[in-house]
Coordinates of C-alpha atoms in Angstrom, one line a residue:
Chain O
M1 CA -21.0 32.1 -6.6
R2 CA -22.2 30.1 -3.6
H3 CA -21.8 26.8 -5.4
R4 CA -18.2 27.7 -6.4
Q5 CA -17.4 28.5 -2.8
A6 CA -18.9 25.2 -1.7
I7 CA -17.0 23.4 -4.4
A8 CA -13.7 25.1 -3.4
L9 CA -14.2 24.0 0.2
L10 CA -15.0 20.5 -0.7
A11 CA -12.1 20.3 -3.1
L12 CA -9.8 21.4 -0.4
V13 CA -11.1 18.6 1.9
G14 CA -10.7 16.1 -0.9
F15 CA -7.2 17.3 -1.6
C16 CA -6.3 16.8 2.1
I17 CA -7.6 13.3 2.1
A18 CA -5.7 12.4 -1.1
L19 CA -2.6 14.1 0.4
Y20 CA -2.9 12.0 3.5
L21 CA -3.2 8.8 1.5
W22 CA -0.3 9.8 -0.8
M23 CA 1.9 10.5 2.3
Y24 CA 1.2 7.0 3.5
K25 CA 1.8 5.5 0.1
T26 CA 5.2 7.2 -0.3
G27 CA 6.3 6.3 3.2
I28 CA 6.1 9.8 4.7
I29 CA 3.5 8.4 7.2
G30 CA 4.1 5.0 8.5
R31 CA 0.5 4.1 9.5
L32 CA -3.0 5.1 8.5
Q33 CA -5.5 6.1 11.1
C34 CA -8.3 3.9 9.9
G35 CA -10.3 2.6 12.8
T36 CA -11.8 -0.8 11.8
G37 CA -11.4 -0.2 8.1
S38 CA -8.9 -1.9 5.8
C39 CA -7.1 1.2 4.6
E40 CA -3.6 -0.3 4.6
Y41 CA -4.9 -3.5 3.0
V42 CA -6.4 -1.4 0.1
Q43 CA -3.5 1.0 -0.2
T44 CA -0.8 -1.7 -0.3
S45 CA -2.7 -3.7 -2.9
R46 CA -1.6 -3.5 -6.5
Y47 CA -4.6 -1.3 -7.1
G48 CA -3.1 1.4 -4.9
T49 CA -0.9 2.3 -7.9
L50 CA -2.0 2.9 -11.5
F51 CA 0.6 3.1 -14.3
G52 CA 3.3 3.3 -11.7
V53 CA 1.8 6.3 -10.0
P54 CA 0.0 6.1 -6.6
V55 CA -3.8 6.4 -7.1
A56 CA -3.8 9.1 -4.4
L57 CA -1.6 11.3 -6.5
Y58 CA -4.3 11.3 -9.2
G59 CA -6.7 12.4 -6.5
M60 CA -4.4 15.2 -5.4
V61 CA -4.0 16.5 -9.0
G62 CA -7.8 16.3 -9.6
Y63 CA -8.8 18.0 -6.4
A64 CA -6.1 20.7 -6.9
G65 CA -7.5 21.3 -10.4
I66 CA -11.0 21.7 -9.2
F67 CA -9.9 23.9 -6.3
A68 CA -7.9 26.2 -8.6
V69 CA -10.7 26.5 -11.1
A70 CA -13.3 27.2 -8.4
L71 CA -11.1 29.9 -6.9
A72 CA -10.5 31.4 -10.3
G73 CA -14.3 31.4 -10.8
L74 CA -14.8 33.4 -7.7
Q75 CA -12.6 36.2 -8.9
P76 CA -14.5 39.3 -10.2
A77 CA -13.1 38.9 -13.7
F78 CA -14.6 35.4 -14.0
A79 CA -17.5 35.5 -11.7
D80 CA -20.0 35.8 -14.5
R81 CA -18.3 33.4 -16.9
R82 CA -19.7 30.1 -17.6
W83 CA -16.6 28.1 -18.2
P84 CA -15.3 27.6 -14.6
T85 CA -18.5 25.8 -13.7
T86 CA -18.3 23.7 -16.9
V87 CA -14.7 22.8 -16.3
I88 CA -15.4 21.8 -12.7
A89 CA -18.4 19.7 -13.8
A90 CA -16.2 17.9 -16.4
L91 CA -13.5 17.3 -13.8
A92 CA -16.0 16.1 -11.2
A93 CA -17.7 13.8 -13.7
G94 CA -14.3 12.3 -14.5
G95 CA -13.6 12.0 -10.8
V96 CA -16.8 10.2 -10.1
L97 CA -16.2 7.7 -12.9
F98 CA -12.7 7.0 -11.5
T99 CA -14.2 6.7 -8.0
L100 CA -16.7 4.2 -9.3
Y101 CA -13.9 2.1 -10.7
L102 CA -12.0 2.3 -7.4
T103 CA -15.1 1.5 -5.3
Y104 CA -15.8 -1.5 -7.6
I105 CA -12.2 -2.7 -6.9
E106 CA -12.7 -2.3 -3.2
L107 CA -16.1 -4.1 -3.0
F108 CA -15.7 -6.8 -5.6
V109 CA -12.0 -7.5 -6.0
L110 CA -10.3 -6.7 -2.7
H111 CA -13.5 -7.2 -0.6
A112 CA -12.2 -4.4 1.7
I113 CA -13.2 -0.8 2.3
C114 CA -10.8 2.0 3.0
R115 CA -12.6 4.7 5.0
W116 CA -10.5 7.5 3.6
C117 CA -11.4 6.3 0.1
V118 CA -15.1 6.4 1.0
G119 CA -14.6 9.9 2.3
S120 CA -13.1 11.0 -1.0
A121 CA -15.9 9.2 -2.9
V122 CA -18.4 11.2 -0.9
V123 CA -16.6 14.5 -1.5
I124 CA -16.2 14.0 -5.3
T125 CA -19.9 12.9 -5.6
V126 CA -21.1 16.0 -3.7
I127 CA -18.9 18.2 -5.9
A128 CA -20.4 16.6 -9.0
A129 CA -23.9 16.9 -7.6
V130 CA -23.4 20.6 -7.1
A131 CA -21.4 21.4 -10.3
I132 CA -23.2 19.4 -12.9
P133 CA -26.7 20.8 -12.3
A134 CA -25.2 24.3 -12.1
A135 CA -23.3 23.7 -15.4
V136 CA -26.5 22.4 -17.1
K137 CA -28.5 25.3 -15.8
R138 CA -26.0 27.8 -17.2
E139 CA -25.8 25.9 -20.6
R140 CA -29.6 26.5 -20.9
G141 CA -29.0 30.2 -20.7
V142 CA -29.8 31.0 -17.1
G143 CA -26.2 32.1 -16.5
S144 CA -24.6 35.0 -18.4
G145 CA -21.3 35.4 -20.2
P146 CA -19.5 33.1 -22.7
Chain Y
M1 CA -16.0 36.8 0.8
K2 CA -13.5 37.4 3.6
R3 CA -15.4 34.8 5.7
F4 CA -15.1 32.3 2.9
Y5 CA -11.3 32.7 2.7
A6 CA -11.1 32.5 6.5
L7 CA -13.1 29.2 6.3
L8 CA -10.7 27.9 3.6
G9 CA -7.8 28.8 5.9
L10 CA -9.4 27.1 8.8
V11 CA -10.0 23.9 6.8
A12 CA -6.4 23.9 5.7
V13 CA -5.1 24.4 9.2
V14 CA -7.3 21.7 10.7
A15 CA -6.3 19.2 8.0
A16 CA -2.6 20.0 8.5
V17 CA -2.9 19.5 12.3
L18 CA -4.8 16.2 11.8
I19 CA -2.3 14.9 9.3
W20 CA 0.6 15.9 11.6
K21 CA -1.0 14.2 14.6
G22 CA -1.8 11.1 12.6
S23 CA 1.7 10.8 11.3
R24 CA 3.3 10.8 14.8
P25 CA 4.2 7.2 15.6
E26 CA 3.2 7.5 19.3
S27 CA -0.4 8.4 18.3
A28 CA -0.8 5.4 16.0
P29 CA -2.6 2.5 17.6
L30 CA -0.4 -0.6 17.8
A31 CA -1.8 -3.6 16.0
A32 CA -2.9 -6.5 18.1
T33 CA 0.5 -8.3 18.4
E34 CA 2.8 -5.4 17.9
S35 CA 5.2 -4.2 20.5
P36 CA 7.0 -0.9 20.7
P37 CA 10.1 -0.5 18.4
V38 CA 12.7 -3.0 19.5
P39 CA 16.4 -2.3 19.6
V40 CA 18.4 -3.5 16.6
T41 CA 21.7 -5.2 17.4
A42 CA 24.7 -5.6 15.1
A43 CA 23.8 -9.2 14.6
D44 CA 20.3 -8.3 13.5
S45 CA 21.6 -5.9 10.9
A46 CA 24.2 -8.4 9.8
F47 CA 21.5 -10.9 8.9
H48 CA 20.5 -10.3 5.3
G49 CA 17.6 -12.7 4.9
F50 CA 17.0 -16.4 4.1
T51 CA 18.1 -17.4 0.6
L52 CA 17.1 -20.0 -1.8
G53 CA 19.2 -21.1 -4.8
S54 CA 22.9 -21.3 -5.7
D55 CA 25.4 -18.8 -4.3
S56 CA 26.9 -18.6 -7.8
A57 CA 23.6 -17.8 -9.5
P58 CA 24.1 -14.8 -11.8
V59 CA 20.9 -13.0 -10.8
E60 CA 19.8 -12.3 -7.2
V61 CA 16.2 -11.3 -6.5
V62 CA 15.5 -9.7 -3.1
E63 CA 11.8 -9.8 -2.2
Y64 CA 10.4 -7.6 0.5
A65 CA 7.2 -9.1 1.7
D66 CA 4.6 -9.4 4.5
F67 CA 3.1 -12.8 5.2
Q68 CA -0.3 -11.2 5.8
C69 CA -0.3 -9.2 2.6
P70 CA -2.8 -10.8 0.2
H71 CA -0.7 -10.0 -2.9
C72 CA 2.3 -11.5 -1.4
A73 CA 0.3 -14.7 -0.8
E74 CA -1.1 -14.6 -4.3
F75 CA 2.5 -14.3 -5.7
A76 CA 3.9 -17.0 -3.4
V77 CA 1.1 -19.5 -4.1
V78 CA 0.5 -18.9 -7.8
Q79 CA 3.8 -17.6 -9.3
F80 CA 6.6 -18.6 -7.0
P81 CA 6.5 -22.4 -7.5
T82 CA 7.2 -21.8 -11.2
I83 CA 9.9 -19.4 -10.5
R84 CA 11.4 -21.9 -8.1
D85 CA 11.3 -24.6 -10.7
Q86 CA 12.4 -22.7 -13.7
L87 CA 14.8 -20.1 -12.4
I88 CA 16.0 -21.0 -8.9
N89 CA 16.4 -24.7 -9.2
A90 CA 18.0 -24.2 -12.6
G91 CA 20.8 -22.2 -11.0
R92 CA 19.9 -18.9 -12.7
V93 CA 18.5 -17.0 -9.8
R94 CA 19.1 -16.8 -6.1
W95 CA 16.1 -15.6 -4.1
R96 CA 16.5 -13.6 -0.9
F97 CA 13.5 -13.0 1.4
R98 CA 13.4 -9.8 3.5
D99 CA 10.6 -9.1 5.9
F100 CA 8.7 -5.9 5.5
P101 CA 5.8 -6.1 8.0
L102 CA 3.3 -3.6 7.0
G103 CA 1.3 -3.3 10.2
F104 CA -1.5 -5.7 9.7
A105 CA -2.7 -7.3 12.9
W106 CA -0.6 -10.4 12.4
S107 CA 2.2 -9.2 10.2
R108 CA 4.9 -9.4 12.9
L109 CA 3.6 -12.5 14.5
S110 CA 3.7 -14.4 11.2
A111 CA 7.2 -13.0 10.4
L112 CA 8.4 -14.1 13.8
A113 CA 7.0 -17.6 13.3
S114 CA 8.8 -17.9 10.0
Q115 CA 12.1 -16.7 11.6
C116 CA 11.7 -19.2 14.5
A117 CA 11.1 -22.0 11.9
G118 CA 14.1 -20.6 10.0
E119 CA 16.3 -21.0 13.1
Q120 CA 15.7 -24.7 12.6
G121 CA 16.3 -24.7 8.9
K122 CA 12.6 -24.6 7.9
F123 CA 12.1 -21.1 6.8
W124 CA 10.9 -21.8 3.3
E125 CA 8.7 -24.6 4.4
M126 CA 7.1 -22.4 7.0
S127 CA 6.8 -19.5 4.5
D128 CA 4.9 -21.8 2.1
A129 CA 2.7 -23.0 4.9
L130 CA 1.9 -19.5 6.1
Y131 CA 1.0 -18.3 2.6
Q132 CA -1.0 -21.4 1.7
R133 CA -3.1 -21.0 4.9
Q134 CA -3.3 -17.2 4.8
S135 CA -7.0 -17.3 4.0
D136 CA -7.5 -19.1 7.4
W137 CA -5.7 -16.5 9.5
G138 CA -5.2 -13.3 7.4
R139 CA -8.6 -11.8 7.8
N140 CA -9.4 -13.5 11.1
P141 CA -9.3 -11.3 14.3
K142 CA -8.5 -14.4 16.4
N143 CA -4.9 -14.7 17.4
P144 CA -3.4 -17.3 15.0
G145 CA -0.5 -18.2 17.3
G146 CA -1.9 -21.7 17.8
L147 CA -2.4 -22.2 14.0
F148 CA 1.2 -21.0 13.4
R149 CA 2.4 -23.5 16.0
D150 CA 0.5 -26.3 14.2
L151 CA 2.0 -25.2 10.9
A152 CA 5.4 -25.2 12.4
R153 CA 4.9 -28.7 13.7
G154 CA 3.6 -29.8 10.3
V155 CA 6.8 -28.7 8.5
G156 CA 9.0 -30.6 11.0
V157 CA 10.0 -27.9 13.5
D158 CA 10.8 -28.9 17.1
V159 CA 7.8 -27.2 18.8
G160 CA 9.6 -26.9 22.1
K161 CA 12.4 -24.8 20.6
Y162 CA 9.9 -22.9 18.5
D163 CA 7.8 -22.0 21.5
A164 CA 10.9 -20.7 23.3
C165 CA 11.8 -18.7 20.3
M166 CA 8.4 -17.2 19.9
D167 CA 8.0 -16.5 23.6
A168 CA 11.3 -14.6 23.7
Q169 CA 10.4 -12.8 20.4
R170 CA 14.0 -13.8 19.5
Y171 CA 14.1 -12.3 16.1
A172 CA 12.1 -9.1 16.7
G173 CA 15.3 -7.1 16.1
R174 CA 15.8 -8.8 12.8
L175 CA 12.4 -7.8 11.6
E176 CA 13.0 -4.3 12.7
A177 CA 16.3 -4.2 10.9
S178 CA 14.8 -5.7 7.7
H179 CA 12.0 -3.2 7.8
Q180 CA 14.3 -0.3 8.3
E181 CA 16.5 -1.5 5.4
G182 CA 13.4 -1.7 3.2
V183 CA 12.3 1.8 4.1
A184 CA 15.9 3.1 3.4
R185 CA 15.7 1.4 0.0
G186 CA 12.4 3.0 -0.9
V187 CA 10.1 0.1 -0.3
N188 CA 6.5 1.3 0.4
G189 CA 4.4 -1.7 -0.4
T190 CA 4.6 -5.5 -0.8
P191 CA 5.7 -7.5 -2.5
T192 CA 8.6 -5.3 -3.8
F193 CA 11.5 -6.8 -5.8
F194 CA 15.0 -5.8 -6.3
V195 CA 16.8 -7.6 -9.1
N196 CA 20.6 -7.5 -8.9
G197 CA 20.2 -4.5 -6.6
R198 CA 17.8 -2.6 -8.8
L199 CA 14.2 -1.9 -7.8
R200 CA 11.9 -3.4 -10.4
D201 CA 8.3 -2.6 -11.1
F202 CA 6.1 -5.0 -12.8
P203 CA 3.2 -2.9 -14.1
R204 CA 1.5 -6.0 -15.7
G205 CA 2.0 -8.1 -12.5
A206 CA 4.9 -9.9 -11.0
T207 CA 4.4 -13.1 -12.9
S208 CA 6.7 -16.0 -13.4
D209 CA 6.8 -15.1 -17.1
A210 CA 7.8 -11.5 -16.2
F211 CA 10.7 -12.8 -14.1
Q212 CA 11.7 -15.3 -16.8
A213 CA 11.8 -12.5 -19.4
L214 CA 13.7 -10.2 -17.0
V215 CA 16.3 -12.8 -16.2
D216 CA 16.7 -13.7 -19.8
S217 CA 17.3 -10.1 -20.7
I218 CA 19.8 -9.6 -17.9
L219 CA 21.7 -12.8 -18.9
R220 CA 21.6 -11.8 -22.6
T221 CA 23.2 -8.4 -21.9
R222 CA 25.9 -10.2 -19.8
S223 CA 26.9 -12.6 -22.6

């Protein structure tokens, strides 16, 4: 239960970061608070969009999914079920892979770092670090329920 | 469990407050050379950008760009010369440049420099020079005003008049008007292209081939 609570909290933080970047990308916010980073440089590059959709929107959807599953997994009806942790682990693993791709683009193509993207990368990595071992543990029969 | 939900609520509220504060223009730090919003006059709004190509060209491309944006420079240096040769000089396309300064440190300064060169009929020459030398000034924290002045001199601009124009920030209103127009049309990044008034995405990149194909298809449907 504790790990699902932690994941829900982290997913909410990740969602807020993605929402902030999406608001910038869609023009709702005119400027990003970025300190000395290169957030606008990264966000306005052609890699800020994938298949015509802002990359931040993928993040919002992913974090919203993780958040929803983590909350569902905290409900008494699902608390002992294995699947919420497994689904979160799968989503987080996908998120980490996507983040690795984006970080590669930042470091080796754009040569610029967006602090908010780094924040999101840390969040999704921690979620994966919490969820994947928990899912593996449950797969081995430590957990109960289907 | 109640404490957990209270914590979730707290995180949501704090995030909402931070996003709201961050979105307020007065809380945003101004970039190095930016000044507060300038008034836009009727003359500023009446200016619709510098154009290249025949007035009777059947296709008009409007480009919203920022001289400090690396992708604008890549497009200008790699793709635009071919577009100029094959489409603009051939009388098939008229190209219209609109400023959309994004808020990089030198976005507005470079746009002002191009406008001041444009006042003397050297907009496109200055535009080429700014993009070609972007690697020298785009990532450099040092004020590139001196370099811009040298570039202006290099393209044949009267530097005395250029200096007066830059000192007075004569075309700041134009930039603001162009930016506001872009925002109203849904521009949120650069370069953004409108072809015959319609926003065009180039998912595989805004290449000269992509423009050639698009113009061909527009002209085919017309004939």
